[in-house]
Every structure is written in structure tokens, then in C-alpha cells.
Coordinates of C-alpha atoms in Angstrom, one line a residue:
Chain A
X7 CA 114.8 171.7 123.8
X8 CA 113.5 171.4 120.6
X9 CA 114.3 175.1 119.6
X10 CA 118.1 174.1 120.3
X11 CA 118.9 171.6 117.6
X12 CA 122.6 170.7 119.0
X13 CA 122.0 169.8 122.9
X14 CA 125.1 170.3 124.9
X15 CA 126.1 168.0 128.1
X16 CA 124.0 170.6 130.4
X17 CA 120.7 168.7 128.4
X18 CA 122.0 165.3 128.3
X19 CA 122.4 165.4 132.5
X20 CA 119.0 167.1 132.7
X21 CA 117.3 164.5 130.4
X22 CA 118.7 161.9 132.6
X23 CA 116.0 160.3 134.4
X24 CA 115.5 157.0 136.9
X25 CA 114.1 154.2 134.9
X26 CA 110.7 153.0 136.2
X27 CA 110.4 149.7 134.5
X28 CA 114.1 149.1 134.7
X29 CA 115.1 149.1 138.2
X30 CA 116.8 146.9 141.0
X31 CA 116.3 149.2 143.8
X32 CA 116.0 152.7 142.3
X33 CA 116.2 152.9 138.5
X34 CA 119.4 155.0 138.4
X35 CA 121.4 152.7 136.5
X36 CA 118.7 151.2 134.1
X37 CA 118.0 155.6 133.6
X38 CA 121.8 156.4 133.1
X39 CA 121.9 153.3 130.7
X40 CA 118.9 153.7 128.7
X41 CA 120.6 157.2 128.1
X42 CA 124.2 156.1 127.2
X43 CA 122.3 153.5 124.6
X44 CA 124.6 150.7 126.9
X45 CA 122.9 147.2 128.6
X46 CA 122.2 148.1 132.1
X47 CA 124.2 145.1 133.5
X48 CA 127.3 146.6 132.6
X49 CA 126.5 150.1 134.9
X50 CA 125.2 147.3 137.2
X51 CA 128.7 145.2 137.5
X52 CA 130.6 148.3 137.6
X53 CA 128.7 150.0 140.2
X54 CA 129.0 146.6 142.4
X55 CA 132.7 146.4 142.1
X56 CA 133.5 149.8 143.0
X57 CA 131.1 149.2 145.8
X58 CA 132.9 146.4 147.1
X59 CA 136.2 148.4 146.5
X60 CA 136.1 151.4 149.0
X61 CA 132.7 151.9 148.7
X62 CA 132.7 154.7 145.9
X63 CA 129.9 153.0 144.0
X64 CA 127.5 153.4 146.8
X65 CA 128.4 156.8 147.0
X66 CA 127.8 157.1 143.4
X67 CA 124.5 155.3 143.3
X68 CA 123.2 157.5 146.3
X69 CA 124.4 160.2 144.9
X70 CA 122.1 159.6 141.6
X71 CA 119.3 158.6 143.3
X72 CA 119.5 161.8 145.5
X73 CA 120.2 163.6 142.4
X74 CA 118.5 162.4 139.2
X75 CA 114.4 162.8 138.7
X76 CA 112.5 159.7 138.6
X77 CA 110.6 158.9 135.5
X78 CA 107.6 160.8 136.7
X79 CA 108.9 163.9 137.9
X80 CA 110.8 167.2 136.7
X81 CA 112.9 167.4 140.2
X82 CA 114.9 165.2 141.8
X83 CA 114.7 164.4 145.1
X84 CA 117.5 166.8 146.5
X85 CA 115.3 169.2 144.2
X86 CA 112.1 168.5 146.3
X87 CA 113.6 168.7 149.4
X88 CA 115.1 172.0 148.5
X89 CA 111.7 173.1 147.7
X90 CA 112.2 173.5 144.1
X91 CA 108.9 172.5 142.8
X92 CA 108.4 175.3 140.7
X93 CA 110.5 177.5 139.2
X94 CA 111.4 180.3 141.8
X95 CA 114.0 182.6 140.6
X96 CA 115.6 183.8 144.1
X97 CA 116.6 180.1 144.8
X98 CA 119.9 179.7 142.5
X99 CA 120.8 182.6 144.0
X100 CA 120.4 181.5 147.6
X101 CA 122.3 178.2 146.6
X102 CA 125.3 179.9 145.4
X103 CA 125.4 181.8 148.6
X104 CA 125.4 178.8 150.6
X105 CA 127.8 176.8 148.1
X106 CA 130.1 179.5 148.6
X107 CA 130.0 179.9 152.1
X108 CA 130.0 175.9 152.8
X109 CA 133.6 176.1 150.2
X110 CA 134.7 179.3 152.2
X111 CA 134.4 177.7 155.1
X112 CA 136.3 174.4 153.8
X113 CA 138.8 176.2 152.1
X114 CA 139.9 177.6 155.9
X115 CA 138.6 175.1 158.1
X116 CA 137.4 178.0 160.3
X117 CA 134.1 178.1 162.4
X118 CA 133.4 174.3 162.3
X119 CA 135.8 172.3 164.2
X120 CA 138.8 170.3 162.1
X121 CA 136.8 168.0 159.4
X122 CA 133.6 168.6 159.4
X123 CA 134.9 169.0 155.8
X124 CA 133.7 165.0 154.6
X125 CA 130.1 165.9 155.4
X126 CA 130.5 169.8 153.8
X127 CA 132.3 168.4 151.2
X128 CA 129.2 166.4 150.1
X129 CA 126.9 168.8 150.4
X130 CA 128.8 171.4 148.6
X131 CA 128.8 168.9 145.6
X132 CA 125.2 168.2 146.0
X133 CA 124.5 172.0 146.0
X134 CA 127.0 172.6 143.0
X135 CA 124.9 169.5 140.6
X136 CA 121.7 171.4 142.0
X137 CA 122.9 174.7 140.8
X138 CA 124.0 173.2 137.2
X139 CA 120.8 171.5 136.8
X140 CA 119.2 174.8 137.5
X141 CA 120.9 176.7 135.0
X142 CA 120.4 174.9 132.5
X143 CA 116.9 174.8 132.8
X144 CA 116.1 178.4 132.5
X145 CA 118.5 178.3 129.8
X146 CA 121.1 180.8 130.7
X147 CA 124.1 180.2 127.9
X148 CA 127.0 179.0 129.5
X149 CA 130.3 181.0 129.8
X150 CA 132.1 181.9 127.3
X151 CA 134.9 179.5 127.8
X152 CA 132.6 176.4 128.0
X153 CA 131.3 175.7 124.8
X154 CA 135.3 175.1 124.0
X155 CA 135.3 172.8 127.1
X156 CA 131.7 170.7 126.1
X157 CA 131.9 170.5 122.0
X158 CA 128.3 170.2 121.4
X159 CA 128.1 168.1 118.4
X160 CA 130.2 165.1 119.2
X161 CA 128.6 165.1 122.6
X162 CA 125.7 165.2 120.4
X163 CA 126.4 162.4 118.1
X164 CA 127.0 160.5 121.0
X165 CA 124.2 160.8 123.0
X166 CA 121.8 160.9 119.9
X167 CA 121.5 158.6 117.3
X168 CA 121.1 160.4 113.9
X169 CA 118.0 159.0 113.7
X170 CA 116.4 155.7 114.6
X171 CA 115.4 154.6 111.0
X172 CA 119.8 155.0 110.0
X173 CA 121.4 151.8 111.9
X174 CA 124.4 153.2 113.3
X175 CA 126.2 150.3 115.6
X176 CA 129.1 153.0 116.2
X177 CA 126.8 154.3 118.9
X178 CA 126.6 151.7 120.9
X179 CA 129.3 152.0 123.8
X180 CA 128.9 148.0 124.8
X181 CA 131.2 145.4 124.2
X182 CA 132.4 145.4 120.4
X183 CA 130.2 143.0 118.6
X184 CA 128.4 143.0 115.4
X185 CA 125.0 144.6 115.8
X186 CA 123.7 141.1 114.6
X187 CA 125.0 139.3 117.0
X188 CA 123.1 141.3 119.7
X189 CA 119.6 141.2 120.0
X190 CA 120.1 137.2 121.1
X191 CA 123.1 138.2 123.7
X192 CA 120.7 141.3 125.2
X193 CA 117.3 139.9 124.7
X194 CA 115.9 142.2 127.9
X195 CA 117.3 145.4 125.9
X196 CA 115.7 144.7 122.9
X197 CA 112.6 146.9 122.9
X198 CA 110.0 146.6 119.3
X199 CA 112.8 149.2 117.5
X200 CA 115.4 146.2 117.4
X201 CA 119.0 146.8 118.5
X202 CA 120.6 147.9 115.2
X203 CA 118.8 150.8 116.1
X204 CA 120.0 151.0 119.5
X205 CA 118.5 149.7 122.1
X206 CA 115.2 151.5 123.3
X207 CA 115.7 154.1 121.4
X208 CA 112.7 155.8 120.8
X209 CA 111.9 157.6 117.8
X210 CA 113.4 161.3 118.0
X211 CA 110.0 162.9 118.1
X212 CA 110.2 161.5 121.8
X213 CA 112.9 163.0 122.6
X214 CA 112.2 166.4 121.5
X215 CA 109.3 165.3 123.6
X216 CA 111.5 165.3 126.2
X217 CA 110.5 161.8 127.2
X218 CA 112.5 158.6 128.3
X219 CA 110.3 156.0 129.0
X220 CA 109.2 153.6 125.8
X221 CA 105.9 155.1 124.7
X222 CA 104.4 154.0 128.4
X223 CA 101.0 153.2 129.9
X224 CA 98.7 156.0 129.8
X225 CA 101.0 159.1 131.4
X226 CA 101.1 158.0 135.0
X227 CA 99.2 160.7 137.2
X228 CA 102.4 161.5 139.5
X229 CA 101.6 161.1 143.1
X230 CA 101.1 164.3 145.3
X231 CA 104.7 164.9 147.0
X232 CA 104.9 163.8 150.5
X233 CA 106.1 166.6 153.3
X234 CA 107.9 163.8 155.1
X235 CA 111.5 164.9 153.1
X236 CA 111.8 168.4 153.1
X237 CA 110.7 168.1 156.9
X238 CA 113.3 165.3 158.1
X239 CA 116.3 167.3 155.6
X240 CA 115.1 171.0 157.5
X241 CA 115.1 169.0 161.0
X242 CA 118.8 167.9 160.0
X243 CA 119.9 171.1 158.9
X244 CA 118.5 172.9 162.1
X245 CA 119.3 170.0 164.0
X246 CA 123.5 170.7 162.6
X247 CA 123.1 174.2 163.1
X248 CA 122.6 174.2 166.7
X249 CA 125.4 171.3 167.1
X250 CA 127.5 174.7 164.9
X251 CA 126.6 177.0 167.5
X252 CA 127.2 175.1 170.6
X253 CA 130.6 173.8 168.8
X254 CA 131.4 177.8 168.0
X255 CA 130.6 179.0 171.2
X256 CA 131.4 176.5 174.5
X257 CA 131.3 173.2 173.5
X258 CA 134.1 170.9 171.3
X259 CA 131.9 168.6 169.5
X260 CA 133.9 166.0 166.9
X261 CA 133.1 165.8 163.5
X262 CA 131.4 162.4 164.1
X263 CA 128.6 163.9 166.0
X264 CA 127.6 166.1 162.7
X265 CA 126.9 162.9 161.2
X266 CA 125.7 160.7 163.5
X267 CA 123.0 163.1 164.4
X268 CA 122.5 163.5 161.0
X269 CA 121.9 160.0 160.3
X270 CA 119.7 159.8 163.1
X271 CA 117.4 162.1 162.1
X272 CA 117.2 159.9 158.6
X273 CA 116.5 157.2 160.9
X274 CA 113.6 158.5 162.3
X275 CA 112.2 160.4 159.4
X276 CA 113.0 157.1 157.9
X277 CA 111.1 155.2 160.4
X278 CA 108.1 157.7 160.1
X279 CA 107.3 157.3 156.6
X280 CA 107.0 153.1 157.1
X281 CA 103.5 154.4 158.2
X282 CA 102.8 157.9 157.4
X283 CA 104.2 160.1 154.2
X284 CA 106.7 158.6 151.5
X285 CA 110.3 159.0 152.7
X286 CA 112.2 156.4 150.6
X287 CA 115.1 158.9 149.3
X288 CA 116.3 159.6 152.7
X289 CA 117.5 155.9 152.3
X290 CA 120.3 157.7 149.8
X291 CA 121.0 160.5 151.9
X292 CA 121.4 157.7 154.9
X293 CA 123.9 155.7 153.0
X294 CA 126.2 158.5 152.0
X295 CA 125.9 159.6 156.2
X296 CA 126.8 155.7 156.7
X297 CA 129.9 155.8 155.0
X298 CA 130.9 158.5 156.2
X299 CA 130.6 157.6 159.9
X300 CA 133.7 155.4 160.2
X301 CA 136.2 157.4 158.8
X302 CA 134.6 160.4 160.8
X303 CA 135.1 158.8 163.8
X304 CA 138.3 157.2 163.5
X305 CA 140.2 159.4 161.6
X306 CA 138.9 162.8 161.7
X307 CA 138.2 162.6 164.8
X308 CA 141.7 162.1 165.5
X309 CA 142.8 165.0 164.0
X310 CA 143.4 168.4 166.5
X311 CA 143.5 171.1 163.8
X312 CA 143.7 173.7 166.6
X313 CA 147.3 175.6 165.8
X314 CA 150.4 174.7 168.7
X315 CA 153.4 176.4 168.4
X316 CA 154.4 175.7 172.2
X317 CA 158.2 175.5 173.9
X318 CA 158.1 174.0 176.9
X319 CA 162.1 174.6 178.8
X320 CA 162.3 172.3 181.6
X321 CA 165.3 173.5 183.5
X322 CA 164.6 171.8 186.9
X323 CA 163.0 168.6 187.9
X324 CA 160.0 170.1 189.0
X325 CA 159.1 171.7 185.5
X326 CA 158.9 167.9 183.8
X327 CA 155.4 168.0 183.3
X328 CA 153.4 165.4 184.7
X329 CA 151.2 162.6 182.4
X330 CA 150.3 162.3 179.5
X331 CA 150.9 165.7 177.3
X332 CA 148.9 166.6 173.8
X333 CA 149.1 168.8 171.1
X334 CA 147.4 170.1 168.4
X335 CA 149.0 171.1 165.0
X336 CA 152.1 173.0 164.9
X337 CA 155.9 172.7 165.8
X338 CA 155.9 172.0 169.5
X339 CA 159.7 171.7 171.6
X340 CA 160.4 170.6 174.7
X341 CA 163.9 171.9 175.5
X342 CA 165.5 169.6 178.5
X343 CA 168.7 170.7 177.1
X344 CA 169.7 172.8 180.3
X345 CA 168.1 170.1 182.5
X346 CA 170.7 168.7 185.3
X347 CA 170.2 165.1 186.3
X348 CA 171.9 162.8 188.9
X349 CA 172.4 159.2 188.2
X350 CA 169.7 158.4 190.1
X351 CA 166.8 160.9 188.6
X352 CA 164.2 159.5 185.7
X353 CA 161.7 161.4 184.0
X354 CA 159.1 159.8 181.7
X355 CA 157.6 162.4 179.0
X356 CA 154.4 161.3 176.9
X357 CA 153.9 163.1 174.2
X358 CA 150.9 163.0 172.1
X359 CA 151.2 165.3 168.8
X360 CA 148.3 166.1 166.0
X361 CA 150.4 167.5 163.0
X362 CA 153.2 169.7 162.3
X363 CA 157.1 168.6 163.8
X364 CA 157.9 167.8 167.0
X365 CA 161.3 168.8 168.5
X366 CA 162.8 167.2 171.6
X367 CA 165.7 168.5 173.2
X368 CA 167.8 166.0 176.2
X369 CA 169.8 166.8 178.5
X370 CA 173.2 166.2 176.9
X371 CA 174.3 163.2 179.4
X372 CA 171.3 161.8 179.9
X373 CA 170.4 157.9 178.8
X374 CA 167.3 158.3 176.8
X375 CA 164.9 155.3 175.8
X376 CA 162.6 156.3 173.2
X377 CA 160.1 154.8 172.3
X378 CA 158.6 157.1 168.9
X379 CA 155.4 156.3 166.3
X380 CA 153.9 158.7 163.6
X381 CA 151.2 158.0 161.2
X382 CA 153.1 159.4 158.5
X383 CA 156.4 161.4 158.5
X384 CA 159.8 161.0 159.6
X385 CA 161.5 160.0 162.8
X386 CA 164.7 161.6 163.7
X387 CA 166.6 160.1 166.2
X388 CA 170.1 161.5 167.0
X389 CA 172.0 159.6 164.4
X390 CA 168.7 157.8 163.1
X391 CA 166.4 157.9 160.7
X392 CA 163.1 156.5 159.5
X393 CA 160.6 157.8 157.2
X394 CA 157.3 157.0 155.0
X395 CA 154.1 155.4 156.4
X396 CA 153.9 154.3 160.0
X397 CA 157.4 154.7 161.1
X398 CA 158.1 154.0 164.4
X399 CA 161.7 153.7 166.5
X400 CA 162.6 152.5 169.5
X401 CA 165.9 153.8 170.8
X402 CA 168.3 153.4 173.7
X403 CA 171.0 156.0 173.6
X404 CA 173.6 156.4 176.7
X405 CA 175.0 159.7 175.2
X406 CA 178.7 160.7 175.1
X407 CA 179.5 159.5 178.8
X408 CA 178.1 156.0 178.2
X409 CA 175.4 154.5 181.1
X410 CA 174.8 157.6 184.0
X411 CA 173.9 161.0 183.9
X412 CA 169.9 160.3 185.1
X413 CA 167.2 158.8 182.3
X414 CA 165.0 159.9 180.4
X415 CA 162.4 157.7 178.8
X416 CA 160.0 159.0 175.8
X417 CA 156.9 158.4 174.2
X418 CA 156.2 159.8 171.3
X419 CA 153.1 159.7 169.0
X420 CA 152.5 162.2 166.0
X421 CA 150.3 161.3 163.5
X422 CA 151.5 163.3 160.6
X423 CA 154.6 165.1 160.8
X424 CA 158.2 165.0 162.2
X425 CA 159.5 163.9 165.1
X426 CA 163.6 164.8 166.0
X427 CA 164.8 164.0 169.2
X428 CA 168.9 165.5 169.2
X429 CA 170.8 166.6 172.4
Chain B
X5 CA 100.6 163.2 154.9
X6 CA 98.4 159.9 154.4
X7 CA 98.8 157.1 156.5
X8 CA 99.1 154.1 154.5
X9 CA 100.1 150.0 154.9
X10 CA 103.4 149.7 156.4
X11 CA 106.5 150.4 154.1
X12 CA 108.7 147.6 155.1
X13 CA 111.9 148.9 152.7
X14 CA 111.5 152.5 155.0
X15 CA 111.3 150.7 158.1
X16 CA 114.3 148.6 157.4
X17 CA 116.5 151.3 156.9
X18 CA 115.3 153.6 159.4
X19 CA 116.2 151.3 161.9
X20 CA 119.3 150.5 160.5
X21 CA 120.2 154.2 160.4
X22 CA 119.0 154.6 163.9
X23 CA 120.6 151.9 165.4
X24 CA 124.0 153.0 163.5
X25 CA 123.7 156.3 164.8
X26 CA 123.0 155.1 168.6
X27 CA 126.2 153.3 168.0
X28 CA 128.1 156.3 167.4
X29 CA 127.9 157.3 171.7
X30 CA 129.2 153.8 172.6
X31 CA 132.2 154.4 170.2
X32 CA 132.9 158.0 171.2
X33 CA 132.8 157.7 174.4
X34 CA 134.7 154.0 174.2
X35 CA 131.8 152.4 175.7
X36 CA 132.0 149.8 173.2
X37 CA 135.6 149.2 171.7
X38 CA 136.3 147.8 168.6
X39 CA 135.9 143.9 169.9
X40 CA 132.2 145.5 171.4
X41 CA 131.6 147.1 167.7
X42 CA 132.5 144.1 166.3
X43 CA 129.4 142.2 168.2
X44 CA 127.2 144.6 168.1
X45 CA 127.0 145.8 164.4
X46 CA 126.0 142.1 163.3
X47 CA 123.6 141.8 166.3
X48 CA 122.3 145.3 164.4
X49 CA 121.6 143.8 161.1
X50 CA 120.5 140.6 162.4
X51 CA 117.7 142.5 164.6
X52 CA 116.8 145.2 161.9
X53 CA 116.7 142.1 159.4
X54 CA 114.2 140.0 162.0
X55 CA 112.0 143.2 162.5
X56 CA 111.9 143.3 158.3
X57 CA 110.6 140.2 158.3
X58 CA 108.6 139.9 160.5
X59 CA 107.0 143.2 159.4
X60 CA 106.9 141.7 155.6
X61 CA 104.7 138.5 157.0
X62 CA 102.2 140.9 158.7
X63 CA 102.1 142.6 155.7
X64 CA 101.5 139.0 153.9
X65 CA 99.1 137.9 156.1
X66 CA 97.0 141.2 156.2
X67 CA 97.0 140.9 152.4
X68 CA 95.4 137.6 152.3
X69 CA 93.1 138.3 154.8
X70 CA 91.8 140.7 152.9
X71 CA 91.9 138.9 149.4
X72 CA 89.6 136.1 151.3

């Protein structure tokens, strides 16, 4: 770093490093802070309120912990379990592979059933930070179309403060106050430099020296790496690809069961390390599976990607099918239209439909009770409408000939698509 | 690896994950519906957050035991 005098964003995120001193549970915030020159508290309020709203901040936090070094080390713990100690040129190579064929396989929703994409998603994302970080240590210059897209010097400016002996208030990103007005509101950010300075800034020699903690206790001897977390993330990953095979092969297994086996295996690597190893980073990787879970299970779930373009004619009364029918994704009709019904006859049709539109044709005298609900889409019934976000309808329609001519009664469910019932 | 003095902050969340994970059958397979999930998720963190402590106070106690 100190043979490139401008550092461009690629260094600022690799210089980013979890605070030691300043942490609440694992120093990503007091890290990120120290490096944006801002008071901690502000990361910390943020993070919490975007926790409490939908959860993102979690997923933020975990994903920094998972992703950022700690003081003491050059990897991070995604790094570590990755194997990426050292400096092994084959393995950027072997992540893009995998990057790519994890966004392949998203991109067409092929192999693994429906979903699985939440879970893939995150790892892909994981793999793609990995592979930045990796570039940019061995240096490689970016595209030619990046340095437009990153301009180094006011990134630059930002980042780094001229130098520490030239007060420059500008820097700081907190709330707008005078610099003298700060050292009493932040007394915790204060370090011996004084806040007109920034706060904890060191002296730039440190940073060339590639150092983030203030001039600390004799260089801590980092603690030998424990196996425990490259073995409990390669018992997940051969733990999901037999789940992939089975799922590929004979079995149907839901998107939920990727991550609940998953988190599991967390659990007890987890569990483990309370006695034997150091595990504590799988606590990240357990969060994110957390989150994950419910919406995995209730939603996703749900969802039958498996393509239905089926017409089912019933002609005669023993072609109505019997219980409960479901679809997948697709335009799926059931054609009654040449169905003949006495006054006395009554068919019931329930119809359960993933996505895509779903086209119901009655007999053209029939009286038809439908009863229709769709996650999101529109309902189109005979002269009817209803559309947006959980329509439903209930209709009774006699047809032309007013009460007779047998009944039909319908249950519809789609949960994202159309639904047209016409005679 | 070393074995070393139990790691309460580990053995929190391992349960926690664990027990979350064993939840995931009883959903699936509607076992447990959402009044069940409702029970059982703060029976979850209550146990996980009685084994915590009660690993903590071991922890306590062994430390002043040896201190004496």
C-alpha cells in the first residue's frame, strides 16, 4: 500500500478490520466506524433500527462479522473457513467457478428445486466479497471501466485525512457541529490525537503501516486457528450436497430443509466448540440461516416452480376429478364447457394453483358458486373483476336460464397469477 | 483442537440454532401449527437462556474456587 499513494475503495474495504477494544459483541461497527472517522453509536443505532425493521441489520452485521478480519488477523472468518490462510493462487479461480455456477444455477432455477435461491443467493454474495477481497490483495488493476466508476482521490480524501497534524473537520461524516464542541459530546472517541484531528486517527505512518488499532499493547501473538470452522462449514456443504443429490434424483426436498440442516449443523459445530476448538463465527453464519428459515418455510416453500400447462375437458360426469386438485406454475384450464347437467347434478372442483393463470370453463347453464383467492393477481369472474394484493371473490351466478341447469361450486386458490372463470 | 473452560456465548447459540432447526420437522410436517410454534419458540429461548445461565454460574463458581 505504501507504493500506491492514491488507495482506491478496493483498499479502503480491505483495510477494514473488527475493532478489538471497541466492541459490543464483535467489533464490526466500532471497525467500520473507526474507518469512516464517525462515533460508533451512530453505526450502532442504525444497525438496531434496521434490525428491528425486517431484520436487514442483522443480516448486515453477520454479514461483516463473517466477512471483515478481526484486528489480529489478515482473513476473515469466511476467508479461514475457505482455507485461505495463505496466499494460494488456484483459489480465486476455483471461487469464480463456483460463483458462477451457484448464479447459473439461480439465474434458471434448474437442478435445485424452486427457491433454494435465498440461501444460494447469500452465498453467491459471500463468494463475490471473497473474490473482491482477493483481488485486490494480489494487486491485479481493476478493469478498465472501474477507475471511472471508484474516483480514487475523493474516495481518498474521504477516507484519509490529509494528515493528522492539518485539522480538517470537513472529514468528519457525524452530525454537523463545530469540531470544538466535540471532544466533550464524544469523550469515548477521543483518543490522545484530539478530535480536530479526527477521532483516532492515527498518524499516517500507521496506516501505511497498514494498522488500525491505536498504537496497541505489545503486537498480540494471534492465536493458532481452530479446525472447528472449516470442519462444521465442509460438514454443511457435504451435508447440502447430498440433500442436492437425493432432491435431483428421487426425492422432493423443500427449500426449508437446505437450511434447516444447515443451521443444524451450526448448532452442533456450535455446541462443540463451548468445550473443544473456537467456533464463535459460526454464530454469524447461524443468524443469517435463522432469518432465513421462516420465509423459507412459509413462502418458498409454497411455491411449485415445476411448469403446468394442463387442460383438463370434462365432458361427462365421471371425468370431474375427484378432491382436491394442484398445480404447479403455468396456464392450467379446465374446460366443463361441453359438460351436460340435470337440475339435480352438483360437482365441487378444488383447485389449488402455484403461478401462472388459471382458466375455468362452465357449463353454460349451470349455477356456479365460486368461491376464488390469489395471493396476488387478478380475479375474473364473468362480468367481475378484482385485482392487486390478496383479491378474493365469492360469486353466485345462475347463468342465462336463472336457478337449474345442475351446480357447480368452485374453490379456487392461486397464489400469483390470474384466475378467469367465463362460460 | 484444545479443550478449554466452557464457552458459554457458543453454547448459547448452538443450542439455540439446534433447537430452531429441530423445530423446522414439527412445522413441515404440521406437527406443530402456528398456535404450537407460537409456544414452543419462547419455551426455546427460555430453556437455551436457563442452560446459559446456569452454565455461566458453574463457570463462576469454578473460577472462585480456584482463586481461593
Amino acid at each position: 500500500m505504501t507504493s500506491n499513494p492514491t488507495p482506491g475503495l478496493g483498499d479502503d474495504l480491505r483495510a477494514l478490520r473488527r475493532s478489538r477494544d471497541d466492541r459490543v459483541v464483535a467489533g464490526v461497527l466500532g471497525g467500520v466506524a473507526r474507518r469512516l472517522g464517525i462515533d460508533p453509536i451512530l453505526l450502532r443505532i442504525l444497525t438496531v433500527v434496521l434490525a428491528v425493521f425486517g431484520g436487514v441489520g442483522i443480516v448486515f452485521y453477520a454479514l461483516g462479522w463473517l466477512l471483515i478480519p478481526d484486528a489480529d488477523h489478515d482473513s476473515s472468518i469466511a476467508e479461514q473457513s475457505l482455507g485461505r490462510h495463505g496466499r494460494s493462487p488456484q483459489l480465486p479461480t476455483v471461487a469464480l467457478a463456483v460463483a458462477l455456477v451457484i448464479a447459473i444455477l439461480i439465474a434458471t432455477g434448474g437442478t435445485f428445486n424452486s427457491g433454494t435461491g435465498t440461501l444460494l443467493l447469500v452465498l453467491t454474495i459471500v463468494g463475490a466479497v471473497l473474490l473482491l477481497r482477493r483481488r485486490d490483495e494480489e494487486g491485479t488493476p481493476p478493469p478498465p471501466g472501474e477507475p471511472a466508476a471508484y474516483p480514487s482521490d475523493p474516495v481518498h480524501s474521504a477516507y484519509y485525512p490529509p494528515s493528522a497534524a492539518e485539522p480538517s473537520p470537513d472529514l468528519v461524516a457525524g452530525p454537523p457541529s463545530t469540531p470544538a464542541a466535540e471532544p466533550a459530546a464524544y469523550p469515548a472517541a477521543t483518543s490522545s490525537t484530539g478530535w480536530p484531528e479526527g477521532p483516532d486517527w492515527e498518524p499516517p505512518s500507521t496506516y501505511a503501516a497498514d494498522s488500525y488499532e491505536p498504537a496497541s499493547p505489545p503486537a498480540p501473538q494471534p492465536r493458532p486457528r481452530s479446525l472447528l470452522g472449516p470442519l462444521t462449514v465442509s460438514a454443511i456443504v457435504v451435508a447440502l450436497g447430498i440433500l442436492a443429490i437425493n432432491d435431483a434424483t428421487w426425492a422432493s426436498i423443500p427449500v426449508s430443509a437446505y437450511i434447516a440442516t444447515a443451521l443444524a449443523i451450526v448448532g452442533a459445530g456450535l455446541l462443540i466448540g463451548s468445550w473443544v476448538g473456537r467456533s464463535r463465527g459460526l454464530i454469524a453464519l447461524g443468524l443469517l440461516l435463522t432469518l432465513t428459515l421462516p420465509p423459507a418455510v412459509f413462502v418458498a416453500d409454497e411455491l411449485n416452480l415445476t411448469a403446468d400447462h394442463s387442460t383438463v375437458t370434462v365432458a361427462r360426469m365421471d371425468q370431474v376429478p375427484d378432491g382436491p386438485q394442484s398445480h404447479g406454475s403455468g396456464q392450467v384450464t379446465y374446460d366443463l364447457s361441453s359438460l351436460e347437467l340435470t337440475d339435480e347434478d352438483e360437482i365441487v372442483l378444488e383447485i389449488d394453483q402455484s403461478l401462472g393463470q388459471l382458466r375455468i370453463i362452465v357449463p353454460p347453464e349451470a349455477d356456479v358458486t365460486l368461491s376464488a383467492s390469489l395471493g396476488m393477481g387478478q380475479i375474473e369472474a364473468f362480468d367481475g373483476m378484482s385485482a392487486g394484493i390478496r383479491p378474493t371473490r365469492s360469486v353466485i351466478d345462475l347463468g342465462p336460464d336463472g336457478a337449474g341447469g345442475g351446480s357447480v361450486t368452485l374453490d379456487l386458490d392461486v397464489a400469483m397469477g390470474q384466475i378467469e372463470v367465463t362460460r | 483442537m484444545k479443550r478449554h473452560d466452557t464457552d458459554v456465548v457458543s453454547l448459547v447459540f448452538g443450542l439455540l440454532f439446534l433447537g430452531v432447526s429441530a423445530m423446522w420437522p414439527l412445522v413441515h410436517f404440521d406437527i406443530l401449527g402456528l398456535p404450537g410454534l407460537e409456544v414452543a419458540a419462547p419455551v426455546l429461548l427460555v430453556s437455551v437462556g436457563l442452560a446459559g445461565l446456569i452454565a455461566s454460574l458453574g463457570r463462576i463458581r469454578r473460577d472462585r474456587d480456584e482463586t481461593r
